[in-house]
Amino acid sequence: MFQHIHPYQPFFPEGATRLIIGTLPPPRFTTGDLNDRDVDFCYGSSNGLLWPVLDRIFELHLKYETTAYAADQRKNFLTNKGIGVCDIVDRCERDKIDASDLGMQNIKLRDIISYLKQYPKIDTLIFTGGNSKNGPEYFFRKHIKDYGITLEPVSNDVPRIHQFNIEDRTVQTISLTAPSGAANRAIGSMQQYKDLKKKDPKFNTMDFRVLQYRPYF
């Protein structure tokens, strides 16, 4: 049984108002077997799309390599934008060593609500995925039950928006389409994507994510 332990501590820049929440990076980040285009930081997988999307939105000219410079580029961006990162899964076990959310077993979650109490300026949670099983929103819903908190729907359009109250403040959650290649099929089935693709045959799933992510970053 592979012990899949999150390799990064939560990242909370001073004055953070938004928090990105995913699950776990691929197992190679735990074992340290990174490839040349991996970045040794949150969402640094060479297969991931979060940083390429943000790179396009903000013209960050990011490096995609396993260097301290590449990691610092991302940390500086998050700090300047007041965005933290705290994936909800601290560790899990796997029969098969892969990055599948469904393959996670004996899962230990991080205490997101405790962090929100420590950082009272955070008013927006950005989930890198929806409420499908073992996704970040799915785990967050399980987590907040221990606190007697429930998510109230704000918008059922994609990306879905919810809100909840904690210590006299309202926190909004945004469930983005996952920044992974596996989510491309789901994007292809969305009517909004089909309509945009019909207008512009060159429009692709990356373009769709740029449009979806931009308002929340």
Coordinates of C-alpha atoms in Angstrom, one line a residue:
M1 CA 0.0 0.0 0.0
F2 CA 1.5 3.4 -1.1
Q3 CA 1.4 6.1 1.5
H4 CA 0.6 9.2 -0.5
I5 CA 1.5 12.2 1.8
H6 CA 1.0 15.8 0.7
P7 CA 4.6 17.2 0.2
Y8 CA 3.7 20.9 0.7
Q9 CA 2.5 22.8 3.7
P10 CA -0.4 25.2 3.2
F11 CA 0.7 28.5 1.6
F12 CA -0.8 31.6 3.2
P13 CA 0.6 34.9 2.1
E14 CA 0.0 37.9 4.5
G15 CA -3.5 39.4 3.9
A16 CA -4.7 36.5 1.8
T17 CA -8.4 36.9 0.7
R18 CA -8.7 33.9 -1.5
L19 CA -7.7 30.2 -1.1
I20 CA -7.2 27.6 -3.7
I21 CA -8.2 24.1 -2.6
G22 CA -7.4 20.9 -4.4
T23 CA -6.7 17.3 -3.3
L24 CA -3.1 16.0 -3.7
P25 CA -0.3 16.4 -6.3
P26 CA 0.7 13.3 -8.2
P27 CA 2.6 10.6 -6.1
R28 CA 6.0 11.6 -7.7
F29 CA 5.8 14.8 -5.8
T30 CA 5.7 12.8 -2.6
T31 CA 8.6 10.5 -3.6
G32 CA 10.6 13.4 -5.1
D33 CA 10.9 11.8 -8.6
L34 CA 10.0 14.9 -10.5
N35 CA 10.5 15.3 -14.2
D36 CA 12.3 18.1 -15.9
R37 CA 9.2 20.2 -16.5
D38 CA 7.7 19.7 -13.0
V39 CA 7.8 22.7 -10.7
D40 CA 8.5 21.9 -7.0
F41 CA 5.5 23.8 -5.7
C42 CA 1.7 23.5 -5.5
Y43 CA 0.1 22.5 -8.8
G44 CA 3.5 22.2 -10.4
S45 CA 2.9 19.0 -12.3
S46 CA 3.9 19.2 -15.9
N47 CA 0.5 17.6 -16.7
G48 CA -1.5 20.2 -14.7
L49 CA -3.2 23.1 -16.3
L50 CA -3.7 25.6 -13.5
W51 CA -0.5 27.5 -14.0
P52 CA -0.6 27.4 -17.8
V53 CA -4.1 29.0 -17.5
L54 CA -3.0 31.6 -15.1
D55 CA 0.1 32.2 -17.2
R56 CA -2.2 33.1 -20.2
I57 CA -4.6 35.2 -18.1
F58 CA -1.8 37.4 -16.5
E59 CA 1.0 37.0 -19.0
L60 CA 3.3 35.7 -16.3
H61 CA 6.0 34.3 -18.6
L62 CA 6.4 31.4 -16.2
K63 CA 9.2 28.9 -16.3
Y64 CA 8.2 25.2 -16.4
E65 CA 11.2 23.5 -14.8
T66 CA 12.4 22.1 -11.5
T67 CA 14.2 25.2 -10.3
A68 CA 13.8 27.5 -7.3
Y69 CA 13.3 30.4 -9.7
A70 CA 10.2 28.7 -11.2
A71 CA 8.7 28.0 -7.8
D72 CA 9.4 31.6 -6.6
Q73 CA 7.6 32.9 -9.7
R74 CA 4.5 31.2 -8.6
K75 CA 4.9 32.2 -4.9
N76 CA 5.4 35.8 -5.9
F77 CA 2.3 35.8 -8.0
L78 CA 0.1 34.3 -5.2
T79 CA 1.6 36.7 -2.7
N80 CA 0.9 39.8 -4.9
K81 CA -2.7 38.6 -5.6
G82 CA -3.4 37.7 -2.0
I83 CA -4.1 34.1 -2.9
G84 CA -3.3 31.1 -0.6
V85 CA -3.2 27.4 -1.4
C86 CA -4.3 24.7 1.0
D87 CA -5.2 21.4 -0.5
I88 CA -7.8 19.5 1.6
V89 CA -6.2 16.1 1.6
D90 CA -3.2 15.7 4.0
R91 CA -2.5 12.1 3.2
C92 CA -4.1 8.9 1.9
E93 CA -3.2 5.3 0.9
R94 CA -3.3 3.8 -2.6
D95 CA -3.3 0.3 -4.0
K96 CA -2.2 1.7 -7.3
I97 CA 0.4 4.5 -7.5
D98 CA -1.3 7.1 -9.6
A99 CA -3.0 10.5 -9.2
S100 CA -6.6 9.3 -9.4
D101 CA -8.9 10.9 -6.9
L102 CA -11.1 7.8 -6.8
G103 CA -8.0 5.7 -5.9
M104 CA -7.6 7.4 -2.6
Q105 CA -8.2 5.3 0.5
N106 CA -8.0 5.9 4.3
I107 CA -8.0 9.6 3.7
K108 CA -7.0 12.2 6.2
L109 CA -8.3 15.7 5.6
R110 CA -6.8 19.0 6.6
D111 CA -8.8 21.2 8.9
I112 CA -9.7 24.0 6.4
I113 CA -12.2 25.6 8.8
S114 CA -9.5 26.0 11.4
Y115 CA -7.3 27.7 8.9
L116 CA -10.2 30.1 7.9
K117 CA -10.4 31.0 11.6
Q118 CA -6.7 31.9 11.6
Y119 CA -7.0 34.0 8.4
P120 CA -10.1 36.1 8.8
K121 CA -9.6 38.0 5.6
I122 CA -10.2 35.0 3.4
D123 CA -13.7 35.3 1.9
T124 CA -13.4 33.1 -1.2
L125 CA -12.5 29.4 -1.6
I126 CA -11.6 28.3 -5.1
F127 CA -12.0 24.5 -5.6
T128 CA -10.1 23.0 -8.4
G129 CA -12.9 20.6 -9.2
G130 CA -16.5 20.0 -8.3
N131 CA -18.6 17.7 -6.1
S132 CA -17.7 14.4 -7.8
K133 CA -16.5 11.7 -5.4
N134 CA -13.2 12.5 -3.8
G135 CA -13.0 15.9 -5.4
P136 CA -12.1 19.0 -3.4
E137 CA -15.7 20.2 -3.0
Y138 CA -16.8 16.7 -2.1
F139 CA -14.3 16.5 0.7
F140 CA -15.0 20.0 1.9
R141 CA -18.7 19.1 2.3
K142 CA -17.7 16.1 4.4
H143 CA -15.3 18.3 6.5
I144 CA -17.8 21.0 7.3
K145 CA -20.4 18.6 8.7
D146 CA -18.2 18.2 11.7
Y147 CA -18.7 22.0 12.3
G148 CA -22.4 21.9 11.6
I149 CA -21.8 24.1 8.5
T150 CA -23.7 23.6 5.2
L151 CA -23.2 25.1 1.8
E152 CA -26.0 27.3 0.5
P153 CA -26.3 27.5 -3.3
V154 CA -25.7 30.9 -5.0
S155 CA -25.5 29.8 -8.6
N156 CA -26.0 26.4 -10.2
D157 CA -24.4 27.5 -13.5
V158 CA -20.9 26.2 -14.1
P159 CA -18.7 27.1 -12.2
R160 CA -21.1 26.5 -9.3
I161 CA -21.1 29.0 -6.5
H162 CA -22.0 28.4 -2.9
Q163 CA -21.6 30.3 0.4
F164 CA -21.5 29.5 4.1
N165 CA -21.1 31.5 7.3
I166 CA -18.3 31.3 9.8
E167 CA -17.7 33.6 12.8
D168 CA -20.0 36.3 11.5
R169 CA -18.5 36.4 8.0
T170 CA -19.7 34.9 4.7
V171 CA -17.3 32.9 2.7
Q172 CA -18.1 32.1 -1.0
T173 CA -16.9 28.9 -2.8
I174 CA -16.3 28.6 -6.5
S175 CA -16.1 25.1 -8.0
L176 CA -14.0 25.4 -11.2
T177 CA -13.7 22.8 -13.9
A178 CA -10.7 20.8 -12.9
P179 CA -7.4 21.9 -14.4
S180 CA -6.5 18.4 -15.6
G181 CA -6.6 16.7 -18.9
A182 CA -9.1 14.2 -17.5
A183 CA -11.7 17.0 -17.3
N184 CA -11.5 17.8 -21.0
R185 CA -14.2 15.2 -21.8
A186 CA -16.5 16.9 -19.3
I187 CA -15.8 20.3 -20.9
G188 CA -16.6 18.9 -24.3
S189 CA -20.0 17.8 -23.2
M190 CA -21.0 21.3 -21.9
Q191 CA -23.5 23.2 -23.9
Q192 CA -21.6 26.5 -23.3
Y193 CA -18.4 24.9 -24.7
K194 CA -20.3 23.5 -27.7
D195 CA -21.8 27.0 -28.5
L196 CA -18.4 28.7 -28.3
K197 CA -16.8 26.0 -30.4
K198 CA -19.5 26.4 -33.0
K199 CA -18.8 30.2 -33.2
D200 CA -15.0 29.6 -33.4
P201 CA -13.8 26.1 -34.5
K202 CA -10.4 26.9 -33.1
F203 CA -11.8 27.4 -29.6
N204 CA -10.5 24.6 -27.3
T205 CA -10.7 23.4 -23.8
M206 CA -7.7 25.6 -22.7
D207 CA -9.6 28.6 -24.0
F208 CA -12.6 27.5 -22.1
R209 CA -10.7 27.4 -18.8
V210 CA -9.2 30.8 -19.4
L211 CA -12.7 32.3 -19.8
Q212 CA -14.0 30.4 -16.8
Y213 CA -11.1 31.1 -14.4
R214 CA -10.4 34.7 -15.2
P215 CA -13.2 36.3 -13.1
Y216 CA -12.1 34.5 -10.0
F217 CA -8.4 35.3 -10.1

